[in-house]
Amino acid sequence: MKDKFYITTPLYYVNASPHIGHSYTNIAADCLARYMRKVLGEENVWFLTGTDEHGQKIQRAAEAEGLSAQEFTDKMVLVFKILWRRLNISYNDFIRTTEKRHTTFVGKVLEILYKKGDIYQAKYEGWYCVPCETFWTETQITEQVCPDCKRPLERVSETNYFFKLSQYQDWLQDYIKQHPDFIRPKTRYEEVLKFLELNKLTDLCISRPQERLSWGIPLPFSPQHVTYVWFDALLNYISAVGEFDAQDNYHSRWWPADLHLIGKDILRQHAIYWPIMLHALNIEPPKAIFAHGWWMIGESKMSKSKGNVVSPIEMSDKFGVDAYRYFLLRDVPFGLDGTFSEEAIVKRLNSDLANDLGNLVYRTLTMIEKYFAGMIPTVDIERKNKAAPDIMLKIRQLSSRIASVLVHPEYNFSFACDSIWELINTANKYIEDTKPWNLQRENKVEELKAFICVLVEVIRVVADSVWPFMPATAQSIIQQLGGEKIQKGRPLFPRIDMRNTGLS
Ligand code: MSP
């Protein structure tokens, strides 16, 4: 079979509207999916996103609005879908954990694991963090606050069902050691391995009694319990793309996923619970999990509970969807935290987009209008190579340079942009050095033609390469280049004057 690429994003909780942090994961996934579609062909790429709709947090958010959980999630899911459309997110499938295809699948998994003896009943005494939907034992906490988010915990004492996580710890440790690129970036790999070396895993509580929480998937063997939201949600990655046969073997055209893209806040669930769940089901682990960093406002993580969220729609309205996408992917090396500010977007927009890319396209098209009445001249490859050997070499090398940083195990969007911009800037310098107005004056028509043809080639290759990052911009460049005759439009990215934005 030809290579395939299956990429997923986390399923977002629908208790509140998506902010920049959520849009970041989806923009990154979209960029990779688009890139891989170019490499492998449309039919060999599958990009899954969706929404996580069960659990206490959602139930409470619905109650607060006086809606049933179903009404509330139906309403909120649209907010996500509208945003993804606006940001040009080209997902192949959108899964809601409340859909029948998912709930039936989760029921089946629970039955398999129960039959196998990997799920058992016991009393749970401990703490629960509703915002993180996480159980904590007495020994894991120091005060009565969540070790992750520092918010107050709720005491829980109830009969529940447990999944035998502890039984598979050795297997997981070995697996991780044998697969050094399984968790990326390297720092996260080391973090998970160290955690496993220093801690003994406890079994995972995977249920909540109906009387405390009714909004969830009932356990098939104990309908008075619903499934713990994380256990339910992680299974989306396989429920969306395959099924079990009568012998309980899982089949899928897409599994194993090639990449689970997540934020570093949900690494434990993805790098520990998830591979163990799969192993218990006799299913291969995903090929890679990449945990990116956080967008911060000043010193703190952007999050609804901190009240410091910035709306992706507002930013796209203000600066344009593509400038927004580009900024997120370019400004911070993937994996590290980034500080979000409008000033930082304006800086990128003015320099990389308006000055470098926008100018290159605009100047070139203007010269084609001026010197060749809007018709793109043609010259053979030798003449181009002779006119600008360095640039022609860079053009030939670009796709392999991008490939070497953008695909597994690097996923370095920023470096990929660096190589594209290196070419753009070399071309801009070529214009300055060549001084085409002199060629025109001296009537050196052949040189002028070769010069323009080199630039057109740069622009075509740049449009093709920036397409995964800025699909609309790429399209607009191609359109402006037209067929034989160009169709020059307005500059791609008008500069933003800081003084007019109230930012200076
Ligand atoms: N529902 C769970 C995930 C289940 S996956 C089977 C969840 N949802 S979430 O809506 O709270 O957050 C999901 C993701 O949003 C994070 O993992 C991360 O990818 C992204 N981000 C949320 N806030 C963020 C920042 N401030 N910065 C960057 N990304 C962050 O957890």
Coordinates of C-alpha atoms and ligand atoms in Angstrom, one line a residue:
M1 CA 0.0 0.0 0.0
K2 CA 1.1 3.5 -0.7
D3 CA 2.2 5.6 2.3
K4 CA -0.7 7.3 4.2
F5 CA -0.8 10.0 6.7
Y6 CA -3.4 10.1 9.5
I7 CA -3.3 13.2 11.7
T8 CA -5.5 14.1 14.6
T9 CA -6.1 17.1 16.9
P10 CA -7.4 16.9 20.5
L11 CA -11.2 17.0 20.8
Y12 CA -12.0 20.4 22.2
Y13 CA -14.2 20.7 25.2
V14 CA -17.3 22.7 24.2
N15 CA -17.9 24.4 27.5
A16 CA -16.6 27.7 26.1
S17 CA -15.8 29.3 22.8
P18 CA -12.4 28.4 21.2
H19 CA -9.5 30.8 21.8
I20 CA -6.1 31.2 20.1
G21 CA -4.6 28.2 21.9
H22 CA -7.3 25.9 20.4
S23 CA -6.9 27.4 17.0
Y24 CA -3.2 26.9 17.1
T25 CA -3.4 23.1 17.2
N26 CA -5.9 23.0 14.4
I27 CA -3.9 25.4 12.2
A28 CA -0.7 23.3 12.7
A29 CA -2.6 20.1 11.9
D30 CA -4.2 21.8 8.9
C31 CA -0.8 22.9 7.6
L32 CA 0.7 19.4 7.9
A33 CA -2.4 17.8 6.4
R34 CA -2.2 20.1 3.4
Y35 CA 1.5 19.5 3.1
M36 CA 1.1 15.8 3.2
R37 CA -1.7 15.9 0.6
K38 CA 0.8 17.4 -1.8
V39 CA 3.3 14.8 -1.0
L40 CA 1.1 11.7 -0.9
G41 CA -2.0 12.7 -2.8
E42 CA -5.4 13.7 -1.4
E43 CA -6.7 10.2 -1.0
N44 CA -3.8 9.2 1.3
V45 CA -4.3 11.8 4.0
W46 CA -6.9 11.8 6.7
F47 CA -7.3 14.7 9.1
L48 CA -9.5 14.3 12.1
T49 CA -10.7 16.9 14.5
G50 CA -13.8 17.2 16.7
T51 CA -15.4 18.0 20.1
D52 CA -15.3 16.4 23.5
E53 CA -18.8 16.7 24.8
H54 CA -19.3 14.6 27.9
G55 CA -18.3 15.1 31.5
Q56 CA -19.0 17.3 34.5
K57 CA -17.6 20.5 33.1
I58 CA -19.9 20.4 30.1
Q59 CA -22.9 19.4 32.2
R60 CA -22.3 22.3 34.5
A61 CA -21.8 24.8 31.7
A62 CA -25.2 23.6 30.2
E63 CA -26.9 23.9 33.6
A64 CA -25.6 27.5 33.9
E65 CA -27.2 28.4 30.7
G66 CA -30.5 26.6 31.5
L67 CA -30.1 24.2 28.6
S68 CA -30.0 20.4 28.5
A69 CA -26.5 19.1 27.9
Q70 CA -27.6 18.0 24.4
E71 CA -29.0 21.4 23.5
F72 CA -26.0 23.1 24.8
T73 CA -23.4 20.9 23.0
D74 CA -25.4 21.1 19.7
K75 CA -25.3 24.9 20.0
M76 CA -21.6 25.0 20.9
V77 CA -20.4 22.7 18.3
L78 CA -21.4 25.1 15.7
V79 CA -19.2 27.8 17.1
F80 CA -16.2 25.5 16.6
K81 CA -17.3 24.5 13.1
I82 CA -17.8 28.1 12.0
L83 CA -14.3 29.0 13.3
W84 CA -12.7 26.1 11.5
R85 CA -14.3 27.1 8.3
R86 CA -13.2 30.7 8.7
L87 CA -9.6 29.6 9.4
N88 CA -9.6 27.3 6.3
I89 CA -9.2 24.2 8.3
S90 CA -9.4 21.3 5.8
Y91 CA -10.4 18.5 8.1
N92 CA -11.7 15.2 6.5
D93 CA -13.8 14.2 9.5
F94 CA -15.2 16.0 12.5
I95 CA -16.2 13.6 15.4
R96 CA -18.4 14.5 18.3
T97 CA -18.1 12.2 21.3
T98 CA -21.9 12.2 21.5
E99 CA -22.4 10.6 18.1
K100 CA -23.7 7.1 17.9
R101 CA -20.7 5.8 16.0
H102 CA -18.6 6.8 18.9
T103 CA -20.8 5.9 21.9
T104 CA -21.4 2.4 20.5
F105 CA -17.7 2.0 19.9
V106 CA -16.8 3.0 23.5
G107 CA -19.4 0.5 24.8
K108 CA -17.7 -2.2 22.7
V109 CA -14.3 -1.3 24.1
L110 CA -15.5 -1.4 27.7
E111 CA -17.1 -4.8 27.1
I112 CA -13.8 -6.2 25.6
L113 CA -11.7 -4.9 28.4
Y114 CA -14.2 -6.1 31.1
K115 CA -14.4 -9.5 29.6
K116 CA -10.6 -9.7 29.5
G117 CA -10.4 -8.7 33.2
D118 CA -8.7 -5.4 32.6
I119 CA -11.6 -3.5 34.2
Y120 CA -12.7 -4.2 37.8
Q121 CA -14.9 -2.6 40.5
A122 CA -13.6 -0.9 43.6
K123 CA -14.3 2.0 45.9
Y124 CA -12.7 5.3 45.0
E125 CA -11.6 7.7 47.6
G126 CA -9.9 10.8 46.4
W127 CA -10.1 14.1 44.7
Y128 CA -11.4 15.4 41.4
C129 CA -10.6 18.5 39.4
V130 CA -13.6 19.4 37.3
P131 CA -11.9 21.9 35.0
C132 CA -9.2 19.3 34.1
E133 CA -11.6 16.4 34.5
T134 CA -8.9 14.6 36.4
F135 CA -8.8 12.3 39.4
W136 CA -6.1 12.9 42.0
T137 CA -5.2 10.6 44.9
E138 CA -4.3 11.8 48.4
T139 CA -0.6 11.2 47.8
Q140 CA -0.5 13.2 44.6
I141 CA -1.7 16.5 46.1
T142 CA -0.3 18.7 48.8
E143 CA -3.0 21.2 49.4
Q144 CA -6.6 20.8 48.2
V145 CA -5.8 22.2 44.8
C146 CA -5.2 20.6 41.4
P147 CA -1.5 20.0 40.9
D148 CA -1.9 20.9 37.2
C149 CA -4.2 24.0 37.2
K150 CA -4.1 24.9 40.9
R151 CA -7.8 25.2 41.2
P152 CA -9.8 23.8 44.1
L153 CA -10.5 20.1 44.1
E154 CA -13.7 18.3 44.9
R155 CA -13.8 15.3 47.3
V156 CA -15.0 12.1 45.7
S157 CA -16.0 8.9 47.5
E158 CA -17.8 6.4 45.4
T159 CA -17.9 2.9 44.0
N160 CA -16.3 2.9 40.6
Y161 CA -14.7 0.9 37.9
F162 CA -11.0 0.9 37.3
F163 CA -8.8 0.1 34.3
K164 CA -5.6 -1.9 35.1
L165 CA -3.1 0.7 34.0
S166 CA -0.5 -0.4 36.5
Q167 CA -0.3 -3.8 34.9
Y168 CA 1.1 -2.4 31.7
Q169 CA 3.7 0.1 33.1
D170 CA 6.7 -2.1 32.2
W171 CA 5.5 -2.7 28.7
L172 CA 5.0 1.1 28.2
Q173 CA 8.4 1.9 29.5
D174 CA 10.1 -0.6 27.2
Y175 CA 8.0 0.6 24.3
I176 CA 9.0 4.2 24.8
K177 CA 12.7 3.3 25.2
Q178 CA 12.6 1.3 22.0
H179 CA 10.9 4.1 20.1
P180 CA 12.8 7.3 20.6
D181 CA 10.6 9.3 18.2
F182 CA 7.3 8.2 19.7
I183 CA 7.0 11.3 21.8
R184 CA 8.1 14.7 20.5
P185 CA 9.8 17.0 21.0
K186 CA 12.7 15.3 22.8
T187 CA 12.1 17.3 26.1
R188 CA 8.6 15.8 26.3
Y189 CA 9.9 12.3 25.6
E190 CA 12.3 12.7 28.5
E191 CA 9.7 14.1 30.7
V192 CA 7.4 11.1 30.2
L193 CA 10.1 8.5 30.6
K194 CA 11.3 10.2 33.8
F195 CA 7.8 10.3 35.2
L196 CA 7.4 6.6 34.5
E197 CA 10.8 5.8 36.1
L198 CA 10.0 7.8 39.2
N199 CA 6.4 6.9 39.7
K200 CA 4.4 3.7 40.0
L201 CA 1.2 4.0 37.9
T202 CA -2.0 3.5 39.8
D203 CA -5.0 2.0 38.1
L204 CA -7.2 4.5 36.3
C205 CA -10.7 5.2 37.5
I206 CA -12.9 5.1 34.4
S207 CA -16.4 5.7 35.7
R208 CA -18.6 8.1 37.5
P209 CA -21.9 7.1 39.2
Q210 CA -25.0 8.3 37.3
E211 CA -26.3 10.1 40.4
R212 CA -23.3 12.5 40.3
L213 CA -22.9 12.7 36.6
S214 CA -25.5 11.7 34.1
W215 CA -23.9 13.2 31.0
G216 CA -21.7 10.4 29.7
I217 CA -21.7 7.0 28.0
P218 CA -23.2 4.3 30.3
L219 CA -21.0 1.3 31.1
P220 CA -22.6 -1.7 29.4
F221 CA -21.9 -3.9 32.5
S222 CA -23.1 -1.3 35.0
P223 CA -25.6 1.1 33.5
Q224 CA -25.7 3.1 36.8
H225 CA -22.3 4.3 35.9
V226 CA -21.1 6.5 33.0
T227 CA -17.7 6.5 31.4
Y228 CA -15.0 8.8 32.7
V229 CA -14.7 11.6 30.0
W230 CA -11.0 11.0 29.2
F231 CA -11.4 7.3 28.7
D232 CA -14.3 8.0 26.4
A233 CA -12.6 10.9 24.5
L234 CA -9.3 9.3 23.7
L235 CA -11.1 6.5 21.9
N236 CA -12.3 8.9 19.2
Y237 CA -9.0 8.4 17.4
I238 CA -9.9 4.9 16.6
S239 CA -13.7 5.0 16.7
A240 CA -13.7 7.5 13.9
V241 CA -11.7 5.4 11.5
G242 CA -12.3 1.7 12.1
E243 CA -14.2 -1.0 13.8
F244 CA -13.9 -4.3 15.6
D245 CA -14.8 -7.6 14.0
A246 CA -16.6 -10.5 15.6
Q247 CA -13.3 -11.7 17.2
D248 CA -12.7 -8.3 18.7
N249 CA -9.9 -7.5 16.3
Y250 CA -9.7 -3.9 15.2
H251 CA -9.5 -3.0 11.5
S252 CA -8.9 0.4 10.0
R253 CA -7.6 1.8 6.7
W254 CA -5.9 4.6 8.7
W255 CA -4.7 3.3 12.0
P256 CA -2.1 3.6 13.4
A257 CA -2.3 7.4 13.4
D258 CA 0.9 8.9 12.1
L259 CA 0.6 11.9 14.4
H260 CA -1.5 13.0 17.4
L261 CA -1.0 16.7 17.7
I262 CA -1.7 17.9 21.2
G263 CA -0.8 20.7 23.7
K264 CA 1.6 19.9 26.4
D265 CA -1.2 20.1 29.0
I266 CA -2.6 16.8 27.9
L267 CA 0.6 14.8 27.5
R268 CA 0.1 12.4 30.3
Q269 CA -3.3 11.2 29.0
H270 CA -1.9 10.8 25.5
A271 CA 1.5 9.3 26.2
I272 CA 0.5 7.1 29.1
Y273 CA -3.2 6.2 29.3
W274 CA -3.7 6.0 25.6
P275 CA -0.9 3.7 24.5
I276 CA -1.8 1.4 27.4
M277 CA -5.5 1.4 26.5
L278 CA -4.6 0.4 22.9
H279 CA -2.1 -2.2 24.0
A280 CA -4.8 -3.8 26.2
L281 CA -7.1 -3.9 23.2
N282 CA -4.3 -5.5 21.1
I283 CA -4.1 -2.4 18.9
E284 CA -0.8 -0.8 17.8
P285 CA 0.1 2.6 19.4
P286 CA 0.1 5.7 17.3
K287 CA 3.4 6.4 15.5
A288 CA 4.0 9.7 17.1
I289 CA 2.6 12.2 19.6
F290 CA 3.8 15.8 19.4
A291 CA 3.1 18.1 22.3
H292 CA 3.3 21.8 21.4
G293 CA 3.8 24.7 23.8
W294 CA 1.3 27.2 25.1
W295 CA 0.4 30.6 23.9
M296 CA 0.8 32.9 26.9
I297 CA -0.4 36.4 27.7
G298 CA 2.5 37.9 29.6
E299 CA 3.4 35.2 32.1
S300 CA 0.3 33.1 32.1
K301 CA -1.3 30.5 29.9
M302 CA -4.1 31.8 27.8
S303 CA -7.2 30.1 29.2
K304 CA -10.8 30.7 29.8
S305 CA -10.5 30.3 33.5
K306 CA -7.8 33.1 33.7
G307 CA -10.1 35.3 31.7
N308 CA -7.3 36.3 29.3
V309 CA -8.5 34.7 26.1
V310 CA -8.1 36.3 22.7
S311 CA -10.6 35.4 20.0
P312 CA -9.2 33.9 16.8
I313 CA -12.1 35.5 14.9
E314 CA -11.2 38.9 16.1
M315 CA -7.6 38.5 15.2
S316 CA -8.5 37.2 11.7
D317 CA -10.8 40.1 11.1
K318 CA -8.2 42.5 12.1
F319 CA -5.1 41.1 10.4
G320 CA -6.5 38.6 7.9
V321 CA -6.8 34.8 8.2
D322 CA -3.5 34.1 6.5
A323 CA -1.5 36.6 8.4
Y324 CA -2.9 35.1 11.6
R325 CA -2.1 31.5 10.5
Y326 CA 1.4 32.5 9.4
F327 CA 2.1 34.3 12.6
L328 CA 1.2 31.3 14.8
L329 CA 3.2 28.9 12.7
R330 CA 6.2 31.1 12.1
D331 CA 6.8 33.1 15.3
V332 CA 7.5 30.3 17.7
P333 CA 9.5 27.1 17.1
F334 CA 6.9 24.3 17.4
G335 CA 7.1 22.8 20.9
L336 CA 8.0 26.0 22.8
D337 CA 5.8 28.5 24.5
G338 CA 5.0 31.8 22.8
T339 CA 3.9 35.1 24.0
F340 CA 0.9 36.4 22.1
S341 CA 0.6 40.1 21.3
E342 CA -0.9 42.1 18.5
E343 CA 2.4 44.0 18.1
A344 CA 4.1 40.7 17.3
I345 CA 1.6 40.0 14.6
V346 CA 1.9 43.4 13.1
K347 CA 5.7 43.1 13.1
R348 CA 5.6 39.8 11.2
L349 CA 2.9 41.1 8.8
N350 CA 4.8 44.2 7.9
S351 CA 8.2 42.6 7.5
D352 CA 7.7 39.0 6.2
L353 CA 4.4 39.4 4.5
A354 CA 4.1 43.0 3.2
N355 CA 7.8 43.8 2.7
D356 CA 9.3 40.5 1.6
L357 CA 6.6 38.3 0.0
G358 CA 4.1 41.0 -1.0
N359 CA 6.7 43.2 -2.5
L360 CA 8.3 40.5 -4.5
V361 CA 5.1 39.6 -6.1
Y362 CA 3.9 43.2 -6.6
R363 CA 7.2 44.4 -8.1
T364 CA 7.6 41.5 -10.4
L365 CA 4.0 41.8 -11.7
T366 CA 4.5 45.6 -12.2
M367 CA 7.7 44.9 -14.2
I368 CA 5.8 42.4 -16.4
E369 CA 3.2 45.1 -17.0
K370 CA 5.8 47.7 -17.7
Y371 CA 8.3 45.9 -19.8
F372 CA 6.2 43.2 -21.5
A373 CA 2.7 44.6 -21.6
G374 CA 1.5 42.1 -19.0
M375 CA 2.6 39.0 -20.9
I376 CA 5.0 36.6 -19.1
P377 CA 8.0 36.1 -21.5
T378 CA 9.4 32.6 -22.0
V379 CA 13.0 31.6 -22.1
D380 CA 14.7 28.2 -21.8
I381 CA 16.0 26.8 -18.7
E382 CA 19.7 27.3 -19.7
R383 CA 19.2 31.0 -19.9
K384 CA 17.6 31.1 -16.5
N385 CA 20.4 29.0 -15.0
K386 CA 22.9 31.4 -16.6
A387 CA 21.1 34.5 -15.4
A388 CA 20.7 33.4 -11.7
P389 CA 22.5 30.1 -10.9
D390 CA 22.2 30.6 -7.1
I391 CA 18.5 31.2 -7.3
M392 CA 17.8 28.4 -9.6
L393 CA 19.7 26.0 -7.3
K394 CA 17.7 27.3 -4.3
I395 CA 14.5 26.7 -6.2
R396 CA 15.5 23.1 -7.0
Q397 CA 16.5 22.5 -3.3
L398 CA 13.5 24.1 -1.7
S399 CA 11.2 21.1 -1.5
S400 CA 13.7 18.8 0.0
R401 CA 14.8 21.4 2.5
I402 CA 11.2 21.9 3.6
A403 CA 10.7 18.1 3.8
S404 CA 13.7 17.7 6.0
V405 CA 12.3 20.0 8.7
L406 CA 8.5 19.6 8.3
V407 CA 8.0 15.9 8.5
H408 CA 8.5 13.3 11.2
P409 CA 10.2 13.7 13.6
E410 CA 10.8 17.4 13.3
Y411 CA 7.5 19.2 12.6
N412 CA 9.3 22.5 12.5
F413 CA 7.0 24.9 10.8
S414 CA 9.2 27.8 11.6
F415 CA 12.3 26.4 10.0
A416 CA 10.2 25.5 6.9
C417 CA 9.2 29.1 6.6
D418 CA 12.8 30.1 7.0
S419 CA 13.8 28.2 3.9
I420 CA 11.0 29.7 1.9
W421 CA 11.8 33.2 3.1
E422 CA 15.5 32.7 2.2
L423 CA 14.4 32.2 -1.4
I424 CA 12.1 35.2 -1.3
N425 CA 14.8 37.5 0.1
T426 CA 17.4 36.2 -2.4
A427 CA 15.0 37.1 -5.1
N428 CA 14.4 40.6 -3.7
K429 CA 18.1 41.1 -3.6
Y430 CA 18.4 39.9 -7.2
I431 CA 16.0 42.6 -8.3
E432 CA 18.0 45.3 -6.5
D433 CA 21.3 43.9 -7.8
T434 CA 20.2 43.5 -11.4
K435 CA 18.7 46.9 -11.8
P436 CA 16.2 46.0 -14.5
W437 CA 15.6 49.6 -15.5
N438 CA 19.2 49.7 -16.8
L439 CA 18.6 46.5 -18.9
Q440 CA 15.6 48.2 -20.3
R441 CA 17.4 51.4 -21.1
E442 CA 20.2 49.5 -22.8
N443 CA 17.7 47.4 -24.7
K444 CA 19.0 44.1 -23.3
V445 CA 15.7 42.4 -24.0
E446 CA 17.0 38.8 -23.7
E447 CA 18.5 39.5 -20.3
L448 CA 15.4 41.2 -19.1
K449 CA 13.3 38.3 -20.2
A450 CA 15.5 35.8 -18.4
F451 CA 15.5 38.0 -15.3
I452 CA 11.7 38.2 -15.3
C453 CA 11.4 34.4 -15.9
V454 CA 13.6 33.6 -12.9
L455 CA 11.4 35.8 -10.7
V456 CA 8.2 34.2 -12.0
E457 CA 9.7 30.8 -11.2
V458 CA 10.5 31.9 -7.7
I459 CA 7.0 33.2 -7.2
R460 CA 5.4 30.0 -8.5
V461 CA 7.5 27.8 -6.2
V462 CA 6.9 30.1 -3.3
A463 CA 3.2 30.1 -3.9
D464 CA 3.3 26.3 -3.9
S465 CA 5.4 26.1 -0.8
V466 CA 3.4 28.6 1.3
W467 CA 0.1 27.0 0.3
P468 CA -0.1 24.7 3.5
F469 CA 0.6 27.8 5.6
M470 CA -1.5 30.4 3.8
P471 CA -3.8 28.7 1.3
A472 CA -5.8 31.8 0.3
T473 CA -2.6 33.8 -0.3
A474 CA -1.1 31.0 -2.4
Q475 CA -4.2 30.9 -4.5
S476 CA -4.3 34.6 -5.0
I477 CA -0.6 34.6 -6.1
I478 CA -1.3 31.9 -8.7
Q479 CA -4.4 33.8 -9.9
Q480 CA -2.4 37.0 -10.3
L481 CA 0.2 35.2 -12.3
G482 CA -2.6 34.1 -14.6
G483 CA -1.9 32.2 -17.7
E484 CA 0.2 33.9 -20.3
K485 CA -1.2 37.3 -19.3
I486 CA -0.9 38.3 -15.7
Q487 CA -3.9 39.6 -13.7
K488 CA -2.2 41.9 -11.3
G489 CA -4.4 42.7 -8.2
R490 CA -3.8 44.8 -5.2
P491 CA -0.7 44.2 -3.0
L492 CA -1.2 40.9 -1.1
F493 CA -0.6 42.4 2.3
P494 CA -1.0 46.1 2.9
R495 CA 1.3 47.3 5.6
I496 CA -0.2 48.1 8.9
D497 CA 0.7 51.4 10.5
M498 CA 1.1 50.8 14.2
R499 CA 0.0 54.4 14.9
N500 CA -3.4 53.7 13.4
T501 CA -4.1 50.6 15.5
G502 CA -3.7 52.1 18.9
L503 CA -0.8 49.8 19.4
S504 CA 2.2 52.1 19.3
Ligands
MSP1 N1 -11.0 17.6 25.7 C1 -9.6 17.5 26.1 C2 -8.8 16.8 25.0 C3 -9.3 15.4 24.7 S1 -8.4 14.7 23.4 C4 -9.0 13.2 23.3 C5 -9.0 19.0 26.2 N2 -9.7 19.9 25.6 S2 -9.3 21.5 25.7 O1 -10.3 22.2 24.9 O2 -9.2 21.9 27.1 O3 -7.9 21.7 25.1 C6 -7.5 21.1 24.0 C7 -6.2 21.6 23.4 O4 -6.3 23.0 23.1 C8 -4.9 21.6 24.2 O5 -4.3 20.4 24.3 C9 -4.0 22.4 23.3 O6 -3.8 21.6 22.1 C10 -5.0 23.5 23.0 N3 -4.8 24.7 23.9 C11 -5.6 25.1 24.9 N4 -5.1 26.2 25.5 C12 -3.9 26.5 24.9 C13 -2.9 27.6 25.0 N5 -3.0 28.6 25.8 N6 -1.9 27.5 24.1 C14 -1.8 26.5 23.2 N7 -2.6 25.5 23.1 C15 -3.6 25.4 24.1 O7 -8.0 19.1 26.9

